Short mmCIF file of C-alpha atoms and ligand atoms in Angstrom, two decimals:
data_model
loop_
_atom_site.label_atom_id
_atom_site.label_comp_id
_atom_site.label_asym_id
_atom_site.label_seq_id
_atom_site.Cartn_x
_atom_site.Cartn_y
_atom_site.Cartn_z
CA MET A 630 3.96 6.97 -23.93
CA LEU A 631 3.59 3.86 -21.61
CA HIS A 632 0.24 1.69 -21.04
CA LYS A 633 -1.16 3.12 -17.91
CA LYS A 634 -1.02 -0.62 -16.29
CA ILE A 635 2.36 -0.77 -16.87
CA VAL A 636 2.95 2.92 -14.98
CA GLU A 637 1.40 1.89 -12.34
CA LEU A 638 3.50 -1.65 -11.76
CA LEU A 639 6.66 0.35 -12.36
CA ASN A 640 5.84 3.05 -9.88
CA ALA A 641 4.74 0.09 -7.80
CA GLN A 642 8.65 -1.53 -8.14
CA ILE A 643 10.22 1.83 -7.26
CA ASN A 644 8.25 1.81 -4.21
CA ARG A 645 9.67 -2.02 -3.76
CA GLU A 646 13.19 -1.11 -4.75
CA PHE A 647 13.30 1.85 -2.08
CA TYR A 648 11.61 -0.58 0.60
CA SER A 649 14.40 -3.08 -0.21
CA SER A 650 16.85 -0.48 0.11
CA TYR A 651 15.29 -0.04 3.54
CA LEU A 652 14.74 -3.46 4.45
CA TYR A 653 19.04 -4.34 3.96
CA LEU A 654 20.12 -1.11 5.97
CA ASP A 655 17.95 -2.49 8.64
CA THR A 656 19.71 -5.97 8.49
CA SER A 657 22.83 -3.99 7.98
CA ASN A 658 22.14 -2.09 10.97
CA TYR A 659 21.75 -5.66 12.73
CA PHE A 660 25.04 -7.02 11.68
CA TYR A 661 26.74 -4.40 12.92
CA ASP A 662 24.87 -4.23 16.37
CA ASN A 663 25.85 -7.83 16.86
CA SER A 664 29.75 -6.52 15.64
CA LEU A 665 29.49 -8.67 12.54
CA ASN A 666 31.08 -5.52 10.76
CA GLY A 667 31.51 -7.42 7.20
CA TYR A 668 27.85 -8.71 7.07
CA GLY A 669 26.86 -5.11 7.85
CA ASN A 670 29.15 -3.80 4.97
CA TRP A 671 27.77 -6.16 2.56
CA PHE A 672 24.41 -5.08 3.91
CA ASP A 673 25.03 -1.76 3.73
CA ILE A 674 26.66 -1.73 0.25
CA GLN A 675 22.95 -3.64 -0.70
CA THR A 676 21.28 -0.91 0.77
CA LYS A 677 22.79 1.58 -1.84
CA GLU A 678 22.40 -0.90 -5.13
CA GLU A 679 18.58 -1.32 -4.39
CA ASN A 680 18.77 2.63 -3.86
CA ALA A 681 20.18 3.33 -6.96
CA HIS A 682 17.44 0.43 -8.83
CA ALA A 683 15.00 2.54 -7.42
CA MET A 684 16.34 5.43 -8.97
CA LEU A 685 16.78 3.55 -12.79
CA PHE A 686 12.94 2.90 -12.71
CA VAL A 687 12.51 6.74 -11.99
CA LYS A 688 14.74 7.59 -14.26
CA TYR A 689 12.97 5.43 -17.23
CA MET A 690 9.58 6.77 -16.00
CA GLN A 691 10.81 10.26 -16.09
CA ASN A 692 12.37 9.57 -19.74
CA ASN A 693 8.88 8.27 -21.14
CA GLY A 694 7.33 11.29 -19.69
CA GLU A 695 5.37 10.03 -17.02
CA ARG A 696 5.00 10.86 -13.33
CA VAL A 697 6.54 9.34 -10.60
CA VAL A 698 4.18 8.87 -7.28
CA LEU A 699 6.18 8.73 -4.44
CA GLU A 700 4.42 6.17 -1.65
CA ALA A 701 5.31 5.63 1.87
CA ILE A 702 7.90 3.05 2.62
CA ALA A 703 7.17 -0.03 4.59
CA LYS A 704 8.93 -0.20 8.36
CA PRO A 705 11.33 -2.99 8.24
CA ASP A 706 10.03 -5.23 10.79
CA ILE A 707 11.56 -8.35 11.09
CA ILE A 708 12.82 -9.67 14.48
CA TYR A 709 15.97 -11.41 13.35
CA SER A 710 16.18 -14.64 15.29
CA GLY A 711 19.91 -15.44 14.72
CA PHE A 712 22.25 -14.81 11.32
CA LYS A 713 21.47 -17.43 9.68
CA HIS A 714 17.86 -16.27 9.70
CA ALA A 715 18.64 -12.75 8.77
CA LEU A 716 20.32 -14.25 5.71
CA GLU A 717 17.38 -16.36 4.72
CA GLU A 718 14.89 -13.75 4.70
CA ALA A 719 17.24 -11.68 2.41
CA TYR A 720 16.67 -14.46 0.24
CA THR A 721 13.16 -14.59 0.40
CA HIS A 722 12.86 -10.91 -0.27
CA GLU A 723 14.89 -11.52 -3.29
CA LEU A 724 12.75 -13.80 -4.56
CA PHE A 725 9.60 -11.83 -4.27
CA ILE A 726 11.81 -8.98 -6.27
CA SER A 727 12.50 -11.12 -9.02
CA GLN A 728 8.77 -12.56 -9.19
CA SER A 729 7.48 -8.92 -8.80
CA ILE A 730 9.71 -7.51 -12.22
CA ASN A 731 8.94 -11.02 -14.07
CA GLU A 732 5.14 -9.62 -14.05
CA ILE A 733 6.20 -6.17 -15.37
CA TYR A 734 7.75 -8.47 -17.68
CA ALA A 735 4.93 -10.62 -18.43
CA LEU A 736 2.57 -7.52 -19.09
CA ALA A 737 5.11 -5.73 -21.41
CA HIS A 738 5.20 -8.92 -23.33
CA GLU A 739 1.70 -9.14 -23.67
CA LEU A 740 0.89 -5.29 -24.29
CA LYS A 741 4.17 -5.65 -26.78
CA ASP A 742 5.58 -2.80 -24.92
CA PHE A 743 9.04 -3.73 -26.49
CA ARG A 744 10.91 -0.62 -24.49
CA THR A 745 9.82 -1.67 -21.07
CA MET A 746 11.19 -5.56 -22.09
CA GLN A 747 14.41 -4.11 -22.96
CA PHE A 748 14.82 -2.11 -20.03
CA LEU A 749 13.84 -4.57 -17.40
CA ASP A 750 16.38 -7.55 -19.50
CA TRP A 751 18.85 -5.90 -16.76
CA PHE A 752 16.72 -6.23 -13.93
CA VAL A 753 15.71 -9.95 -14.81
CA LYS A 754 19.64 -10.70 -15.12
CA GLU A 755 20.71 -8.83 -11.97
CA GLN A 756 17.96 -10.90 -9.77
CA GLY A 757 19.97 -14.02 -11.00
CA GLU A 758 22.64 -12.42 -9.67
CA GLU A 759 21.42 -11.35 -6.54
CA GLU A 760 19.27 -14.74 -5.65
CA LYS A 761 22.60 -16.53 -5.93
CA ASN A 762 25.01 -14.49 -4.10
CA VAL A 763 22.42 -14.44 -1.26
CA ASP A 764 21.95 -18.40 -1.38
CA GLU A 765 25.34 -18.77 -1.26
CA MET A 766 25.88 -16.74 1.57
CA CYS A 767 23.25 -19.00 3.20
CA LYS A 768 24.75 -22.32 1.89
CA ARG A 769 28.24 -20.75 3.26
CA PHE A 770 27.03 -19.93 6.27
CA ASP A 771 25.91 -23.66 6.63
CA LEU A 772 29.07 -24.65 6.19
CA PHE A 773 31.20 -22.32 8.41
CA GLY A 774 29.52 -19.95 10.08
CA ASN A 775 28.61 -22.36 13.05
CA ASP A 776 32.68 -21.99 14.00
CA PRO A 777 33.84 -18.87 15.99
CA ARG A 778 37.28 -18.93 13.58
CA GLY A 779 34.50 -19.75 10.26
CA LEU A 780 32.50 -17.01 11.13
CA TYR A 781 34.90 -14.29 11.16
CA MET A 782 36.44 -16.15 7.87
CA LEU A 783 32.96 -15.36 6.41
CA ASP A 784 32.78 -12.01 8.03
CA GLY A 785 35.97 -10.82 6.85
CA GLU A 786 35.32 -11.83 3.02
CA MET A 787 32.16 -9.85 3.41
CA GLY A 788 33.85 -6.42 4.70
CA THR A 789 35.79 -6.57 1.26
CA ARG A 790 32.68 -5.82 -0.68
CA VAL A 791 33.15 -2.29 -2.27
CA PHE A 792 29.91 -0.50 -3.84
CA THR A 793 29.74 0.04 -7.74
CA ALA A 794 27.37 1.51 -9.28
CA PRO A 795 24.83 -0.47 -11.76
CA SER A 796 25.84 -0.42 -15.23
CA LEU A 797 22.91 0.06 -16.92
CA VAL A 798 22.53 2.98 -18.61
CA LEU A 799 19.30 4.98 -19.69
FE1 OFO B 949 16.90 -4.60 -6.47
O1 OFO B 949 17.73 -5.86 -6.50
FE2 OFO B 949 17.39 -7.22 -5.72
O2 OFO B 949 16.04 -6.61 -4.87
#
């Protein structure tokens, strides 16, 4: 049985992961609308990943006999002023999600909830990778994205990303 406060935070995290999926679907649409289909693909895959993350939290709650309460998912309402802005917003969002996971981890640590800590270990590492990926996308955009040929090349790279389901086994 999990502590009531941990259940609350895990439940809120489920909503945040679904929101992440929704946000990145909006980002993907933005890039597709601007004919950058590679970036559109990259964020479309991120949408799927975030959905998979939400479902891992759902499964963890269920495995611990806890009822998941699904809340409304907020509307993504960012108006992008340009391609770089869209990437920066993704980076800012990943920092927010990392902090959110760290807060659950900190409480689990305080409550000596080792099971939840162990479950969250994968997410702590995953967030590190996601921050790095989006930060790198911002930096590479600065380097090459302001030249049409460079942007074409970057978009091609983004188009090679394929979805692989998270490797976390519950
Ligand atoms: Fe759910 O991985 Fe980033 O946000």
